[in-house]
GROMACS .gro file of C-alpha atoms in nm:
model
  231
    1MET     CA    1  11.088  10.085   3.446
    2SER     CA    2  11.080   9.898   3.799
    3GLU     CA    3  11.253   9.524   3.828
    4VAL     CA    4  11.080   9.261   3.870
    5MET     CA    5  11.167   9.052   4.239
    6THR     CA    6  11.180   8.662   4.167
    7PRO     CA    7  11.230   8.394   4.395
    8ASP     CA    8  11.633   8.355   4.401
    9MET     CA    9  11.661   8.709   4.412
   10ALA     CA   10  11.431   8.748   4.767
   11ALA     CA   11  11.591   8.493   4.879
   12VAL     CA   12  11.962   8.632   4.841
   13ILE     CA   13  11.818   8.947   5.038
   14LEU     CA   14  11.666   8.710   5.313
   15ASP     CA   15  11.992   8.516   5.349
   16LYS     CA   16  12.159   8.873   5.427
   17PHE     CA   17  11.958   9.001   5.676
   18MET     CA   18  11.992   8.645   5.855
   19GLU     CA   19  12.337   8.722   5.826
   20ILE     CA   20  12.294   9.008   6.028
   21GLN     CA   21  12.051   8.886   6.250
   22ARG     CA   22  12.299   8.579   6.326
   23ALA     CA   23  12.595   8.824   6.362
   24ARG     CA   24  12.404   9.027   6.640
   25ILE     CA   25  12.337   8.694   6.814
   26PHE     CA   26  12.716   8.598   6.801
   27GLN     CA   27  12.820   8.912   6.924
   28GLY     CA   28  12.573   8.907   7.206
   29ALA     CA   29  12.670   8.547   7.294
   30THR     CA   30  13.058   8.617   7.303
   31GLN     CA   31  13.160   8.997   7.338
   32LYS     CA   32  12.831   9.060   7.561
   33PRO     CA   33  12.830   9.483   7.483
   34PHE     CA   34  12.684   9.704   7.693
   35SER     CA   35  12.314   9.750   7.644
   36ILE     CA   36  12.138   9.843   7.984
   37GLN     CA   37  12.230  10.073   8.235
   38LEU     CA   38  12.011  10.156   8.558
   39VAL     CA   39  12.072  10.477   8.730
   40THR     CA   40  11.935  10.593   9.048
   41LEU     CA   41  11.949  10.962   9.150
   42ASP     CA   42  11.903  11.081   9.505
   43LEU     CA   43  11.682  11.424   9.455
   44SER     CA   44  11.755  11.556   9.798
   45ASN     CA   45  11.960  11.836   9.682
   46ALA     CA   46  11.881  12.025   9.415
   47VAL     CA   47  12.074  11.986   9.072
   48LEU     CA   48  12.091  12.273   8.835
   49PRO     CA   49  12.074  12.340   8.442
   50THR     CA   50  12.432  12.488   8.486
   51ARG     CA   51  12.593  12.212   8.670
   52PRO     CA   52  12.355  11.918   8.563
   53TYR     CA   53  12.401  11.569   8.626
   54LYS     CA   54  12.593  11.396   8.262
   55ILE     CA   55  12.466  11.061   8.094
   56GLY     CA   56  12.772  11.003   7.970
   57PHE     CA   57  12.713  10.701   7.743
   58PRO     CA   58  12.464  10.670   7.435
   59PHE     CA   59  12.142  10.541   7.517
   60LYS     CA   60  11.819  10.479   7.238
   61SER     CA   61  11.501  10.499   7.525
   62PHE     CA   62  11.466  10.538   7.877
   63TYR     CA   63  11.232  10.418   8.125
   64VAL     CA   64  11.172  10.575   8.503
   65GLN     CA   65  11.173  10.242   8.701
   66SER     CA   66  11.079  10.385   9.028
   67ALA     CA   67  11.029  10.705   9.240
   68THR     CA   68  10.946  10.777   9.570
   69ASP     CA   69  10.610  10.894   9.478
   70VAL     CA   70  10.458  11.025   9.119
   71TYR     CA   71  10.590  11.410   9.245
   72SER     CA   72  10.885  11.344   9.200
   73THR     CA   73  11.035  11.486   8.877
   74VAL     CA   74  11.386  11.471   8.707
   75ASN     CA   75  11.424  11.762   8.360
   76VAL     CA   76  11.592  11.567   8.071
   77LYS     CA   77  11.838  11.723   7.782
   78VAL     CA   78  11.951  11.500   7.552
   79GLN     CA   79  12.206  11.527   7.286
   80MET     CA   80  12.364  11.872   7.413
   81GLN     CA   81  12.372  12.093   7.722
   82ASP     CA   82  12.332  12.441   7.528
   83SER     CA   83  12.082  12.655   7.601
   84ILE     CA   84  11.950  12.598   7.286
   85GLN     CA   85  11.843  12.273   7.340
   86SER     CA   86  11.525  12.247   7.581
   87SER     CA   87  11.459  11.990   7.835
   88PHE     CA   88  11.152  11.807   7.948
   89PRO     CA   89  11.033  11.694   8.279
   90THR     CA   90  10.984  11.323   8.340
   91LYS     CA   91  10.828  11.121   8.655
   92LEU     CA   92  10.714  10.779   8.762
   93ASN     CA   93  10.656  10.529   8.490
   94ASP     CA   94  10.759  10.790   8.183
   95SER     CA   95  10.953  10.658   7.907
   96TRP     CA   96  11.117  10.809   7.645
   97VAL     CA   97  11.229  10.670   7.289
   98ASN     CA   98  11.432  10.801   7.022
   99GLU     CA   99  11.447  10.620   6.633
  100PHE     CA  100  11.854  10.658   6.680
  101PRO     CA  101  12.111  10.629   6.997
  102VAL     CA  102  12.165  10.978   7.142
  103ALA     CA  103  12.528  11.059   7.226
  104GLU     CA  104  12.431  11.144   7.595
  105ALA     CA  105  12.175  11.349   7.802
  106TYR     CA  106  12.164  11.631   8.085
  107LEU     CA  107  11.961  11.615   8.397
  108ASP     CA  108  11.847  11.848   8.629
  109TRP     CA  109  11.592  11.887   8.947
  110PRO     CA  110  11.481  12.099   9.230
  111ALA     CA  111  11.557  11.974   9.585
  112GLN     CA  112  11.295  11.695   9.679
  113ALA     CA  113  11.345  11.591  10.042
  114GLY     CA  114  11.384  11.218  10.046
  115LYS     CA  115  11.335  11.151   9.728
  116THR     CA  116  11.498  10.938   9.460
  117MET     CA  117  11.417  10.822   9.157
  118THR     CA  118  11.545  10.516   8.935
  119ILE     CA  119  11.590  10.527   8.545
  120VAL     CA  120  11.678  10.238   8.335
  121PHE     CA  121  11.874  10.333   7.982
  122PHE     CA  122  11.853  10.106   7.666
  123LEU     CA  123  12.145  10.161   7.449
  124GLU     CA  124  12.017   9.978   7.115
  125SER     CA  125  11.645   9.837   7.235
  126GLU     CA  126  11.304  10.079   7.264
  127TYR     CA  127  11.147  10.043   7.556
  128ARG     CA  128  10.781  10.170   7.596
  129SER     CA  129  10.579  10.072   7.967
  130GLY     CA  130  10.302   9.874   7.919
  131SER     CA  131  10.170   9.872   8.270
  132GLN     CA  132   9.959  10.116   8.439
  133ILE     CA  133  10.036  10.269   8.792
  134SER     CA  134   9.805  10.379   9.066
  135VAL     CA  135   9.844  10.753   9.059
  136ASN     CA  136   9.750  10.999   9.366
  137GLY     CA  137   9.828  11.303   9.213
  138GLY     CA  138   9.651  11.685   9.141
  139GLY     CA  139   9.381  11.621   9.328
  140VAL     CA  140   9.235  11.333   9.195
  141SER     CA  141   9.313  10.929   9.243
  142ILE     CA  142   9.297  10.673   9.009
  143ASN     CA  143   9.229  10.412   9.235
  144ASP     CA  144   9.159  10.395   9.591
  145GLY     CA  145   9.358  10.121   9.677
  146SER     CA  146   9.370   9.765   9.797
  147SER     CA  147   9.413   9.706  10.214
  148ILE     CA  148   9.291   9.936  10.493
  149SER     CA  149   9.423  10.037  10.835
  150LEU     CA  150   9.259  10.204  11.140
  151ALA     CA  151   9.411  10.445  11.354
  152THR     CA  152   9.323  10.677  11.625
  153VAL     CA  153   9.547  11.002  11.694
  154THR     CA  154   9.462  11.207  12.082
  155LEU     CA  155   9.520  11.567  12.015
  156SER     CA  156   9.634  11.754  12.328
  157ALA     CA  157   9.458  12.037  12.439
  158ALA     CA  158   9.584  12.360  12.218
  159THR     CA  159   9.867  12.183  12.033
  160ALA     CA  160   9.894  12.108  11.654
  161ALA     CA  161   9.972  11.734  11.608
  162GLN     CA  162  10.011  11.504  11.260
  163ILE     CA  163   9.647  11.346  11.276
  164ALA     CA  164   9.774  11.206  10.874
  165PRO     CA  165  10.157  11.165  10.877
  166ALA     CA  166  10.345  11.156  10.529
  167ASP     CA  167  10.275  10.844  10.341
  168SER     CA  168  10.386  10.821  10.002
  169LEU     CA  169  10.158  10.498   9.947
  170ARG     CA  170   9.856  10.640  10.107
  171LYS     CA  171   9.559  10.658   9.819
  172VAL     CA  172   9.323  10.824  10.045
  173ALA     CA  173   9.285  10.857  10.427
  174ASN     CA  174   8.909  10.882  10.586
  175ILE     CA  175   8.958  11.128  10.891
  176GLN     CA  176   8.689  11.168  11.168
  177ASN     CA  177   8.666  11.454  11.413
  178LYS     CA  178   8.561  11.295  11.781
  179THR     CA  179   8.673  11.564  11.959
  180GLY     CA  180   8.339  11.682  12.048
  181ALA     CA  181   8.421  12.046  11.960
  182VAL     CA  182   8.542  12.214  11.618
  183LEU     CA  183   8.903  12.083  11.510
  184TYR     CA  184   9.134  12.297  11.279
  185ILE     CA  185   9.348  12.120  10.956
  186GLY     CA  186   9.599  12.264  10.806
  187ASP     CA  187   9.995  12.231  10.809
  188SER     CA  188  10.230  12.184  11.103
  189SER     CA  189  10.134  12.582  11.210
  190VAL     CA  190   9.782  12.532  11.217
  191THR     CA  191   9.601  12.704  11.522
  192ASN     CA  192   9.237  12.847  11.552
  193ALA     CA  193   9.421  13.207  11.558
  194ALA     CA  194   9.357  13.463  11.276
  195GLY     CA  195   9.642  13.416  11.044
  196THR     CA  196   9.668  13.037  11.067
  197GLU     CA  197   9.327  12.950  11.151
  198GLY     CA  198   9.317  12.582  10.948
  199ILE     CA  199   8.982  12.464  10.781
  200ASN     CA  200   8.719  12.383  11.056
  201ILE     CA  201   8.599  12.051  11.098
  202GLN     CA  202   8.266  12.041  11.291
  203PRO     CA  203   8.204  11.749  11.581
  204ASP     CA  204   8.165  11.389  11.404
  205GLU     CA  205   8.217  11.518  11.035
  206ILE     CA  206   8.437  11.325  10.777
  207ILE     CA  207   8.705  11.450  10.515
  208GLU     CA  208   8.885  11.289  10.277
  209TRP     CA  209   9.255  11.323  10.251
  210ARG     CA  210   9.374  11.271   9.908
  211ASN     CA  211   9.749  11.360  10.006
  212THR     CA  212  10.049  11.182  10.047
  213GLY     CA  213  10.194  11.485  10.243
  214ALA     CA  214  10.144  11.534  10.637
  215LEU     CA  215   9.806  11.673  10.793
  216TYR     CA  216   9.776  11.832  11.098
  217GLY     CA  217   9.492  11.896  11.332
  218TYR     CA  218   9.430  12.159  11.641
  219SER     CA  219   9.180  12.129  11.914
  220VAL     CA  220   9.105  12.381  12.204
  221ALA     CA  221   9.022  12.095  12.425
  222GLY     CA  222   9.204  11.843  12.263
  223GLY     CA  223   9.038  11.464  12.185
  224LYS     CA  224   9.064  11.203  11.966
  225VAL     CA  225   9.072  11.207  11.568
  226GLN     CA  226   8.998  10.864  11.408
  227ARG     CA  227   9.158  10.803  11.060
  228THR     CA  228   9.146  10.504  10.795
  229GLU     CA  229   9.398  10.460  10.574
  230GLU     CA  230   9.340  10.308  10.205
  231LYS     CA  231   9.682  10.236  10.055
   0.00000   0.00000   0.00000
């Protein structure tokens, strides 16, 4: 038979609960316990799973506060380094929460030249991102930006050159071929020859470059290429 709760019994239980809350507040004000830690990682050089970057303090949740771009990635393995424990990838704006604190974690990542990532670890609290980010990844742009700029690139004859530089903030670049002839686009090795021939862009044709990486152009006679950048 279940026991009937009385007002006096409820008051006793709630008083004990409030005592715990007051003790927590007192501890925070007097002892200033470690509760939040920010870690910035340089992803330029690979860190292998066999020799991972160790997070040697306990935490309950973490949040990827910033990264160079949405392609920046770090693999996370919690509690143990053993192969029986699987890792999971985390990227910009990702968060992870566990019901109870974990003792430690191990991070690894492939080499990502010039990229960094900042992760915030929370010892006792649960953090879930409530913000949305404008993402340019996987060939899909969720937001075409809030500003625009115009640039002109003049290509030398028969020489590949950047017509859109690498830019982690770019949402989309609109590129128009004003050379008066065929423009070949691709990577830094692009030419009009078999094997390195780029994609053909006809005179006055406009393309959209939805990528944060650099784009190169090649023209036999050279000439102008117009570009607008949306960020």
